[in-house]
PDB file of C-alpha atoms in Angstrom:
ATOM      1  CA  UNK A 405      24.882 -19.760   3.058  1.00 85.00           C
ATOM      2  CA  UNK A 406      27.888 -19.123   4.551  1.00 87.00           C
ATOM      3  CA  UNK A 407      28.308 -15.526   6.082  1.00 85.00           C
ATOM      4  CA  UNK A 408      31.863 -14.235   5.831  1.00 83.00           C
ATOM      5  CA  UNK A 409      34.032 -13.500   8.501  1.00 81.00           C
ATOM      6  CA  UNK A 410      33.856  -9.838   8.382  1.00 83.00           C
ATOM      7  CA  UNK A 411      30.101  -9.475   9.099  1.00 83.00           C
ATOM      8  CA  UNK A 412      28.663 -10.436  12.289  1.00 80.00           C
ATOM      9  CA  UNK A 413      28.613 -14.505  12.698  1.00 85.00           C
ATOM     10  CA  UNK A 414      25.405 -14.514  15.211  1.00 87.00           C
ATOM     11  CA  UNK A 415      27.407 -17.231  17.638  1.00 87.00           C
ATOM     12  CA  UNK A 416      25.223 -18.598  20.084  1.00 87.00           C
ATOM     13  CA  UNK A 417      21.835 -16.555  18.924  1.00 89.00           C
ATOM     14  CA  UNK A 418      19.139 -17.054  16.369  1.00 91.00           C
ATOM     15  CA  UNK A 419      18.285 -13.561  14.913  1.00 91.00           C
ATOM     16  CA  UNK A 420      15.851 -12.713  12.214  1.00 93.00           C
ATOM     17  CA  UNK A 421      16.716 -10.317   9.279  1.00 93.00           C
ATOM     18  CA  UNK A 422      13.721  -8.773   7.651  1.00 94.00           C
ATOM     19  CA  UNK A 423      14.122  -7.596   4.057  1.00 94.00           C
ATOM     20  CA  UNK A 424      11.037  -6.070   2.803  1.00 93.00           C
ATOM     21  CA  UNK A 425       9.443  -3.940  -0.044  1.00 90.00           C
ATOM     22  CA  UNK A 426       6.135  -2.292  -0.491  1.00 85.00           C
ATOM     23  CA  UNK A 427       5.193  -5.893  -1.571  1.00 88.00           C
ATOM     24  CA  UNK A 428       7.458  -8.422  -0.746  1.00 91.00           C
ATOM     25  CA  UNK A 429       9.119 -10.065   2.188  1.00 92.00           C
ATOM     26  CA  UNK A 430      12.058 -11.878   2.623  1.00 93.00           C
ATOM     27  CA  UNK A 431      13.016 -13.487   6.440  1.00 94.00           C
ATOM     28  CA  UNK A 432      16.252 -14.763   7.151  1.00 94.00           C
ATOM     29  CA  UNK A 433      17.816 -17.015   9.986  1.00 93.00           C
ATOM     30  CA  UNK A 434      21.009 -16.178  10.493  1.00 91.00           C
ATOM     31  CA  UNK A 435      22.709 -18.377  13.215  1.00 91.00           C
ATOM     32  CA  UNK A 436      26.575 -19.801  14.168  1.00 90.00           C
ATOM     33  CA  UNK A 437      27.787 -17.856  10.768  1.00 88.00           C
ATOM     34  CA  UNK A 438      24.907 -19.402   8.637  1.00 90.00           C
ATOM     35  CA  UNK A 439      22.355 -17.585   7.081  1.00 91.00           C
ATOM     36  CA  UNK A 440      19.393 -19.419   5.694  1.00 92.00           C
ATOM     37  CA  UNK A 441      15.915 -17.913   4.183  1.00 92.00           C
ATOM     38  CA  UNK A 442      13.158 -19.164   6.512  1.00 91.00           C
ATOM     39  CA  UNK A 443       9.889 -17.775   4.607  1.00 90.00           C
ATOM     40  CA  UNK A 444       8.760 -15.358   2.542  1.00 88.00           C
ATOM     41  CA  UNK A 445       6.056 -13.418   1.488  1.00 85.00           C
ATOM     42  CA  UNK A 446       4.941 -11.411  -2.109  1.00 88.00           C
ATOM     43  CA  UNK A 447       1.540 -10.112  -2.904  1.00 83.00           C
ATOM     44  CA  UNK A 448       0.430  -9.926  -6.244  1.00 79.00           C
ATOM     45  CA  UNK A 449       0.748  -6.676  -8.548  1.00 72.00           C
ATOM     46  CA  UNK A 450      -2.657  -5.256  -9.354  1.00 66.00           C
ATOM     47  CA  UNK A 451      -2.672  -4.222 -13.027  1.00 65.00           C
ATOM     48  CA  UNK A 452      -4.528  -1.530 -14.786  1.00 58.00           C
ATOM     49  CA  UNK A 453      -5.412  -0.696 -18.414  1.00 54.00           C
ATOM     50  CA  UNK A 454      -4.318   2.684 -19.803  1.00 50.00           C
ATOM     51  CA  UNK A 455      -6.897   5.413 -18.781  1.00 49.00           C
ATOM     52  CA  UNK A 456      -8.350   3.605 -15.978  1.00 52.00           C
ATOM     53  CA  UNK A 457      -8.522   5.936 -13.511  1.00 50.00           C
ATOM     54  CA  UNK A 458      -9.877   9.128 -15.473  1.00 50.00           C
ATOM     55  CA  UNK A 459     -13.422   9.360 -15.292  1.00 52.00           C
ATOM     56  CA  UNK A 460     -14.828  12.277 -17.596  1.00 52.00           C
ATOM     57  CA  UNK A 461     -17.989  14.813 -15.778  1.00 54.00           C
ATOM     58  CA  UNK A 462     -19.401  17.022 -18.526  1.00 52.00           C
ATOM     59  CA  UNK A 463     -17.481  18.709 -20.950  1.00 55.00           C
ATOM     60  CA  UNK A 464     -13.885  19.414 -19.454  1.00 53.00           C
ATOM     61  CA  UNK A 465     -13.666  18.366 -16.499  1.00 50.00           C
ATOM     62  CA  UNK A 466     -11.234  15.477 -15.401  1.00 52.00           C
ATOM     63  CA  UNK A 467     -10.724  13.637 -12.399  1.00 52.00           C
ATOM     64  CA  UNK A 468      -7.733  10.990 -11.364  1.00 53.00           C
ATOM     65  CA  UNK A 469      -6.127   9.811  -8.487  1.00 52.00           C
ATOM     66  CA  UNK A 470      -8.751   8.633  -6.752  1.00 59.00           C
ATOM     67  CA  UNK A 471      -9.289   5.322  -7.418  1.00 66.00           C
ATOM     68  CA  UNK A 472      -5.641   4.643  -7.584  1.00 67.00           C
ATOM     69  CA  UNK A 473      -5.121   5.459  -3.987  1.00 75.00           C
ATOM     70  CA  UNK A 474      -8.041   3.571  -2.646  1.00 77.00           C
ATOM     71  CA  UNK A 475      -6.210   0.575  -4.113  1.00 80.00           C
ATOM     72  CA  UNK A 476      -3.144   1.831  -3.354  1.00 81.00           C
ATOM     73  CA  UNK A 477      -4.291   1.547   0.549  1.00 84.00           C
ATOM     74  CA  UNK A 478      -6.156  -1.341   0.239  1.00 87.00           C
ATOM     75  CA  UNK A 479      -3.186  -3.510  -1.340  1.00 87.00           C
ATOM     76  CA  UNK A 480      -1.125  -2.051   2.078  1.00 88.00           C
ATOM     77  CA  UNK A 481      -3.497  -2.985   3.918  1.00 90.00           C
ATOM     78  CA  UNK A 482      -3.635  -6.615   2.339  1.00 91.00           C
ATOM     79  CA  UNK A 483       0.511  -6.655   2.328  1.00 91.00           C
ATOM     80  CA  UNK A 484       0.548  -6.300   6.180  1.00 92.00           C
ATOM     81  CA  UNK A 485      -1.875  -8.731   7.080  1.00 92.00           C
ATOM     82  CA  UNK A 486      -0.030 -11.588   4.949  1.00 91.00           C
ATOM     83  CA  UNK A 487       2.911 -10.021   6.772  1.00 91.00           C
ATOM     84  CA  UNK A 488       1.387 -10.345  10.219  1.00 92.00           C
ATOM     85  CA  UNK A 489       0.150 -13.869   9.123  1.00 91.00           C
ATOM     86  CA  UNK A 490       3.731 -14.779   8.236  1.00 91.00           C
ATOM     87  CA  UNK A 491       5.037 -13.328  11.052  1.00 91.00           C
ATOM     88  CA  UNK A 492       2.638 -15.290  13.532  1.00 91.00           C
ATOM     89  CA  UNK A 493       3.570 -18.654  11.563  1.00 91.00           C
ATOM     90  CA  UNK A 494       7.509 -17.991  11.778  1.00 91.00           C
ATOM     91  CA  UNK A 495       7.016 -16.793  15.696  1.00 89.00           C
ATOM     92  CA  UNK A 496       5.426 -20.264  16.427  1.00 89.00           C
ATOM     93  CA  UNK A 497       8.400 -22.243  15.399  1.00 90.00           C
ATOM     94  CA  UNK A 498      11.183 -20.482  15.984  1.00 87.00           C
ATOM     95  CA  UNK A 499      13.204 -19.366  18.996  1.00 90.00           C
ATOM     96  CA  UNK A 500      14.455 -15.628  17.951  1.00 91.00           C
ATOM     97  CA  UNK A 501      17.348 -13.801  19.840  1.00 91.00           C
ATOM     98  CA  UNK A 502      17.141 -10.522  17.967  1.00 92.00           C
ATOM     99  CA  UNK A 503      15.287  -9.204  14.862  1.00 93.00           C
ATOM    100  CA  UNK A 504      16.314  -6.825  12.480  1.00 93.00           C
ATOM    101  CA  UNK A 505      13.853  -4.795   9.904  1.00 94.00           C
ATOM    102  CA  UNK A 506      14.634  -3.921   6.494  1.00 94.00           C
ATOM    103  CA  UNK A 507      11.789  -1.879   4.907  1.00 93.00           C
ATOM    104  CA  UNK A 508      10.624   0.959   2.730  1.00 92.00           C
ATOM    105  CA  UNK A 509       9.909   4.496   5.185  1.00 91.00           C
ATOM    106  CA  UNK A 510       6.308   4.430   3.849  1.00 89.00           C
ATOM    107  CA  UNK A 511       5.669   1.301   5.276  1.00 91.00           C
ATOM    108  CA  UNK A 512       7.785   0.465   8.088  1.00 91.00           C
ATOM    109  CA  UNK A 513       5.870   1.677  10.965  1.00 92.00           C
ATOM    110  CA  UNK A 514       2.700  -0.129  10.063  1.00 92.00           C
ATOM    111  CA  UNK A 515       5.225  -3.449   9.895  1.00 92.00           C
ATOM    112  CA  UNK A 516       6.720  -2.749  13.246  1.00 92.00           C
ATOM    113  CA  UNK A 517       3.379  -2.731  14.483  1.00 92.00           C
ATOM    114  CA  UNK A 518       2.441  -5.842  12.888  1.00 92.00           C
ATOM    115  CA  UNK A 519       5.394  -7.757  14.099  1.00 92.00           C
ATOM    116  CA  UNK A 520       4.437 -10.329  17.060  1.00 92.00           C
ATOM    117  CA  UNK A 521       4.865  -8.860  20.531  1.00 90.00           C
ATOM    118  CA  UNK A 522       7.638 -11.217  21.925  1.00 91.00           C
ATOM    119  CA  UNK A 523       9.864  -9.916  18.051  1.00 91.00           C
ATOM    120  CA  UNK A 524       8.981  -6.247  18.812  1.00 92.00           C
ATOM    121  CA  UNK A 525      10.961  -6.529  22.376  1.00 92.00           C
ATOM    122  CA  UNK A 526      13.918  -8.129  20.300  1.00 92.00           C
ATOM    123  CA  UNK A 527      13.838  -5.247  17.179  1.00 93.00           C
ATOM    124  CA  UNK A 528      17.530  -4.103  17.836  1.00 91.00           C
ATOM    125  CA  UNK A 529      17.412  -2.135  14.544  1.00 90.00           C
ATOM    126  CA  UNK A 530      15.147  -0.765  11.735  1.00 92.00           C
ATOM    127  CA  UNK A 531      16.551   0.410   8.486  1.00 91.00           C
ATOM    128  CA  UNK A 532      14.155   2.498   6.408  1.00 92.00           C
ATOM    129  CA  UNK A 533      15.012   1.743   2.632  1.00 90.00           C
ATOM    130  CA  UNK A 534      14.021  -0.617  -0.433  1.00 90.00           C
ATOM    131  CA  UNK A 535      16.953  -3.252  -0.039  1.00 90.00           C
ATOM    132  CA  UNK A 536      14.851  -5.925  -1.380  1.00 88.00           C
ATOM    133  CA  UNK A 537      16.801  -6.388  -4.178  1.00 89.00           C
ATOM    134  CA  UNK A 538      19.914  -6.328  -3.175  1.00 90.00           C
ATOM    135  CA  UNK A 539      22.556  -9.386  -2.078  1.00 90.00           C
ATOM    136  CA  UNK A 540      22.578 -10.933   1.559  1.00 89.00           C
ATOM    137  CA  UNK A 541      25.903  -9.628   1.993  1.00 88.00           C
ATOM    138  CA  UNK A 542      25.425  -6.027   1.312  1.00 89.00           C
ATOM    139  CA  UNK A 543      22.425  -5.923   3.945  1.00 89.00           C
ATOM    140  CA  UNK A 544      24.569  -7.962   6.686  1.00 89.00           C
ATOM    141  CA  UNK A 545      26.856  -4.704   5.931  1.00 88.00           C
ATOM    142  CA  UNK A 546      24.152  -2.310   6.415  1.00 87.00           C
ATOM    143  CA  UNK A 547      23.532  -4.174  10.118  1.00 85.00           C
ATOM    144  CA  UNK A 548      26.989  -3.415  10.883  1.00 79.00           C
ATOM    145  CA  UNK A 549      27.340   0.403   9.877  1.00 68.00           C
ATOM    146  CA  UNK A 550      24.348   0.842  12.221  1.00 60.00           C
ATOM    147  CA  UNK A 551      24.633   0.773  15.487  1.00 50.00           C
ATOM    148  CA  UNK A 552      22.890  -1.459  17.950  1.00 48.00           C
ATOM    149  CA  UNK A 553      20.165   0.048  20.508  1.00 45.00           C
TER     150      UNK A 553
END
């Protein structure tokens, strides 16, 4: 895709855009004003049935919660290692100039740290937010509005 002339063109320089959710993970090589998705990632939804996670102790007393965030962790847990896995994969055959992260604030440190060492030196920017949803365009905007470290 072609990236208009208004957002930045990436001349001479590979860089990676990011876009993730809580479960999902979009990368993007943008490059010479092209922008091009390169992988991406989506673990599966766990569903439950209704009442699954009240368990009943006697007469009145209710408990919930619990098991949810157990799961809850454990699907986090399984989301950044696919992550990491990606990452490694994409890392081995391609040469990135900068990288920029997309992600939701619950999650974004634990990505950072799962990025590959050489990508973490290259993070120029990190955008906390759910934009996985939304056109290539409007993200390339959000890159602009924030500055550059």
């Amino acid at each position: 895709m072609k990236i208009s002339q208004k957002l930045p063109q990436f001349e001479g320089e590979v860089g990676l855009i990011i876009v993730c959710s809580s479960q999902e993970a979009d990368f993007y090589l943008a490059s010479n004003g092209q922008v091009q998705k390169a992988a991406s990632f989506k673990l599966e939804k766990t569903k439950f049935s209704d009442r699954e996670d009240f368990a009943n102790r006697g007469s009145m007393v209710f408990e919930s919660g619990a098991k949810f965030e157990a799961l809850r962790r454990m699907e986090r847990q399984n989301f950044i290692k696919g992550f990491k896995d990606e990452s490694k994969q994409l890392s081995n055959t391609q040469k990135i100039s900068s990288v920029y992260l997309l992600a939701p604030d619950i999650i974004i440190k634990d990505l950072k740290k799962a990025l590959p060492a050489l990508w973490l030196k290259k993070l120029r920017l990190a955008i906390e937010g759910n934009f996985q949803k939304e056109k290539l365009d409007d993200i390339l905007k959000k890159i602009v509005k924030k500055p550059l470290k």
